[in-house]
Short mmCIF file of C-alpha atoms in Angstrom, two decimals:
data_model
loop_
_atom_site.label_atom_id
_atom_site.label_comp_id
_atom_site.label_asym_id
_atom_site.label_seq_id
_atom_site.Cartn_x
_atom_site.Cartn_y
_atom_site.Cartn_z
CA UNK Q 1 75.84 8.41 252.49
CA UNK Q 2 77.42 11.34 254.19
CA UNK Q 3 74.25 14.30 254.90
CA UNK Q 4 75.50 17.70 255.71
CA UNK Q 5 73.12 19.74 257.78
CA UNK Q 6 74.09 23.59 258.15
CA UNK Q 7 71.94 24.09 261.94
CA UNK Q 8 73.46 22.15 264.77
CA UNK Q 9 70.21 21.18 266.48
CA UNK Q 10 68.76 19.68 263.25
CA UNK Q 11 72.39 17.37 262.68
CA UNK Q 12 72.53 16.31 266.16
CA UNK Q 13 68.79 15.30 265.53
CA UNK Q 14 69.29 13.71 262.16
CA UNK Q 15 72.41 11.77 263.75
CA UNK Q 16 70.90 10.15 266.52
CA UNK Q 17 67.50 9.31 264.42
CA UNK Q 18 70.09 7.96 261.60
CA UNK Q 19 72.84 5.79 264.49
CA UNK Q 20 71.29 2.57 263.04
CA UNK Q 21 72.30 2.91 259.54
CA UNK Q 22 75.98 2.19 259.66
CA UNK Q 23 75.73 3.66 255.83
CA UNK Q 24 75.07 6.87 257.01
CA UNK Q 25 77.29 9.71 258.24
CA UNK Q 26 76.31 13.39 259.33
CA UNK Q 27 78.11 16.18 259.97
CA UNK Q 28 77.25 19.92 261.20
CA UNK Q 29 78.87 21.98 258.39
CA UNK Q 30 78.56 24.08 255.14
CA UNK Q 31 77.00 22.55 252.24
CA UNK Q 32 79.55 24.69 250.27
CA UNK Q 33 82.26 22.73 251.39
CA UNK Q 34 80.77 19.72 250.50
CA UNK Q 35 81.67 17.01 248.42
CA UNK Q 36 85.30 16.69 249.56
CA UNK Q 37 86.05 13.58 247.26
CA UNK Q 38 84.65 12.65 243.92
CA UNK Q 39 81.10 11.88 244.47
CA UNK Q 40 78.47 9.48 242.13
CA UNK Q 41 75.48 11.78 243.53
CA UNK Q 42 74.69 14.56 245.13
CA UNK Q 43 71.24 16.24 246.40
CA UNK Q 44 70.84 19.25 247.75
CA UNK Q 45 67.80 20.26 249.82
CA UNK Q 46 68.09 24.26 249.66
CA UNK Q 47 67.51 26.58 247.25
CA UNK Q 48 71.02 28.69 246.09
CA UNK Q 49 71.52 31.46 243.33
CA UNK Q 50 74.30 29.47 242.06
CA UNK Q 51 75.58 25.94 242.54
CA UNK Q 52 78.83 26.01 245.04
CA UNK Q 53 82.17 24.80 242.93
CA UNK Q 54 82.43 21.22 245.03
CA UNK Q 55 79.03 20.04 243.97
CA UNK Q 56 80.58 20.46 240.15
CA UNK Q 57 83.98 19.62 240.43
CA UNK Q 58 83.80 16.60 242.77
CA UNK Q 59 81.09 15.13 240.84
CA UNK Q 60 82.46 11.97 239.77
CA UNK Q 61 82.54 10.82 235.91
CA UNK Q 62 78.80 9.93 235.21
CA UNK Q 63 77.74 11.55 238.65
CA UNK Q 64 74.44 13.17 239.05
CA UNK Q 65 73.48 16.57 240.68
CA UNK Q 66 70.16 17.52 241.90
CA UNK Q 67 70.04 21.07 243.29
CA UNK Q 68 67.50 23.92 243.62
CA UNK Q 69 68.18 27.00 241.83
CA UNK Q 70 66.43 30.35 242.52
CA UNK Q 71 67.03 33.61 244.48
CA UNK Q 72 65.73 34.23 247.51
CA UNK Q 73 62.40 35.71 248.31
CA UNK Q 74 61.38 38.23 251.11
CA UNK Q 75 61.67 36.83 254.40
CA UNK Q 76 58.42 35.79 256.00
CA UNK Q 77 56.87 35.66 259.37
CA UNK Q 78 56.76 32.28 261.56
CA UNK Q 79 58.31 30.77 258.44
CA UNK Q 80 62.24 29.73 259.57
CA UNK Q 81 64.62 30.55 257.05
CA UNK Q 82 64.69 32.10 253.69
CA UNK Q 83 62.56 30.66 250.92
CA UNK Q 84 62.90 31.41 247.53
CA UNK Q 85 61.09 34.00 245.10
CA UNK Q 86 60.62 30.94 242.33
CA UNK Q 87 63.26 28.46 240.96
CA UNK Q 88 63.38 25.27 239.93
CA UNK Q 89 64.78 21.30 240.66
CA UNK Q 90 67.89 20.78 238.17
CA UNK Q 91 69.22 17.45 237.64
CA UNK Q 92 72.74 17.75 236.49
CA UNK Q 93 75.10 14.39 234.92
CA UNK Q 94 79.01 14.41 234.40
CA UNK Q 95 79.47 13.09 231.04
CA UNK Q 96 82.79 13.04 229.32
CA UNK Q 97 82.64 15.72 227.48
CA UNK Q 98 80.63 18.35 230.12
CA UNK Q 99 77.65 18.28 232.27
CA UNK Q 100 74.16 17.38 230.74
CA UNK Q 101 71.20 19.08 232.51
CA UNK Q 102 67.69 18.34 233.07
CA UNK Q 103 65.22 20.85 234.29
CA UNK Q 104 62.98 18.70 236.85
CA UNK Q 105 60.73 21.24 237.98
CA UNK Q 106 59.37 24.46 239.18
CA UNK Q 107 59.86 25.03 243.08
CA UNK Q 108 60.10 27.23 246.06
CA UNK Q 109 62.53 25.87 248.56
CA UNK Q 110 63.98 26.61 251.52
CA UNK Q 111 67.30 29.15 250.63
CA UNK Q 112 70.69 28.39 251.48
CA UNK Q 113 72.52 29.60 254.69
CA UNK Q 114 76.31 29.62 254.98
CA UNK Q 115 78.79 31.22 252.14
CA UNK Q 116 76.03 29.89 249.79
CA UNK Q 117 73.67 32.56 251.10
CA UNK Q 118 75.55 35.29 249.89
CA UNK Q 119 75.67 35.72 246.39
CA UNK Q 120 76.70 38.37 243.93
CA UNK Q 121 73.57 40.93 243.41
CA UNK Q 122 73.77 41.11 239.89
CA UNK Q 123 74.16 37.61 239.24
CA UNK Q 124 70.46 37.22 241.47
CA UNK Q 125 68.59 39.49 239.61
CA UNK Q 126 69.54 38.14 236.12
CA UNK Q 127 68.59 34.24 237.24
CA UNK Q 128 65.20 35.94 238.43
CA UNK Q 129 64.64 37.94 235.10
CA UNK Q 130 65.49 34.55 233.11
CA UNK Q 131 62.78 32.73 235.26
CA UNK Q 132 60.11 35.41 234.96
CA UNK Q 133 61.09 35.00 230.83
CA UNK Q 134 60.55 31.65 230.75
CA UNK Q 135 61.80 28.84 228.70
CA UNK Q 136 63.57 27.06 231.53
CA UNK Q 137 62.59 23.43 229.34
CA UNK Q 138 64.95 24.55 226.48
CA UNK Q 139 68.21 24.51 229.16
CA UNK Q 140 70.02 21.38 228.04
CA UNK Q 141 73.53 21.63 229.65
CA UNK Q 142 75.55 23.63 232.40
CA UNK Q 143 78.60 25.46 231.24
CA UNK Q 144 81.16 26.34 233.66
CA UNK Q 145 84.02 28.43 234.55
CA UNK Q 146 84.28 29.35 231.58
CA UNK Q 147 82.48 31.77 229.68
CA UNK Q 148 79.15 31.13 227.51
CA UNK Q 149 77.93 32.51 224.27
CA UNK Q 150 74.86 34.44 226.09
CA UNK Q 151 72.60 33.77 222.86
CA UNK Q 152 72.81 29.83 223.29
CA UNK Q 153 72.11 30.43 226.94
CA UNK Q 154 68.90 30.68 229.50
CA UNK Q 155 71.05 32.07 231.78
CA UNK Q 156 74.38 33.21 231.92
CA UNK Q 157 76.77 34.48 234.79
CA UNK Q 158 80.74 35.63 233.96
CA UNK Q 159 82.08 32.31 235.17
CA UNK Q 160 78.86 29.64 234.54
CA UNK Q 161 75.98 29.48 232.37
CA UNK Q 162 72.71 27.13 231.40
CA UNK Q 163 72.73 26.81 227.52
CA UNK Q 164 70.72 25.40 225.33
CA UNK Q 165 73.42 23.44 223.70
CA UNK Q 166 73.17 19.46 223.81
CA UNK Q 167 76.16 17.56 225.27
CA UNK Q 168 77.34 15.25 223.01
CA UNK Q 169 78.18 11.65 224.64
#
């Protein structure tokens, strides 16, 4: 297990709490930059508008993704970072011929910091329309970098999209 933790005081916490489990590895970076190497799971524990290329492309054949998608909310008093204005938990599996999704749930969540905090304007205020829509249980599949067919989609950005299509195993 290697956990990725974005503030400094929290991964210098989490490493000495963890310096039993010789299983375990953390580092004080950028989620965004994280997996390096195919990996057979990831979970992210912030909210993004988008998820970052490495969580998609180093998912390994028949890896799963969980990762919380919404845009960010207005920031509040006494409450630390960012949370978000409404998402939801996506669980995401590499099969051969694309990547299967599975809406978990609805969620606020902490929001990213890092590159993954900034995020094109546009692209934030179409995933919040498509939540305030609804129909978030029809999303079936996660196209990306490519372009969708916007009709078959929930959501779609230029480059990445969440389409009702089935993936066919």
């Amino acid at each position: 297990v290697t956990a990725i933790e974005f503030d400094a005081t929290l991964a210098d916490q989490a490493a000495r709490f963890l310096a039993d489990r010789p299983n375990v590895t953390v580092i004080c970076g950028d989620g965004a930059a994280w997996p390096q190497a195919p990996a057979n799971g990831v979970y992210v524990n912030f909210g993004v508008i988008r998820p970052a290329d490495r969580w998609i492309e180093n998912l390994a054949p028949g890896g799963r993704l969980v990762f919380w998608l919404g845009g960010p909310g207005p920031q509040r008093e006494g409450m630390g970072g960012r949370h978000s204005n409404g998402g939801a938990a996506l669980a995401v599996e590499r099969r051969p011929k694309g990547y299967a999704v599975h809406p978990v749930s609805t969620a606020h969540f902490v929001c990213a910091e890092g590159d993954l905090a900034v995020g094109d304007e546009a692209e934030a205020e179409a995933l919040a329309k498509a939540f305030s829509d609804g129909g978030l249980d029809t999303v079936r599949s996660l196209i990306w970098k490519r372009a969708a067919m916007p009709d078959r989609c929930w959501f779609a950005a230029d480059d990445w999209a969440l389409s009702t299509d089935e993936i066919a195993d």
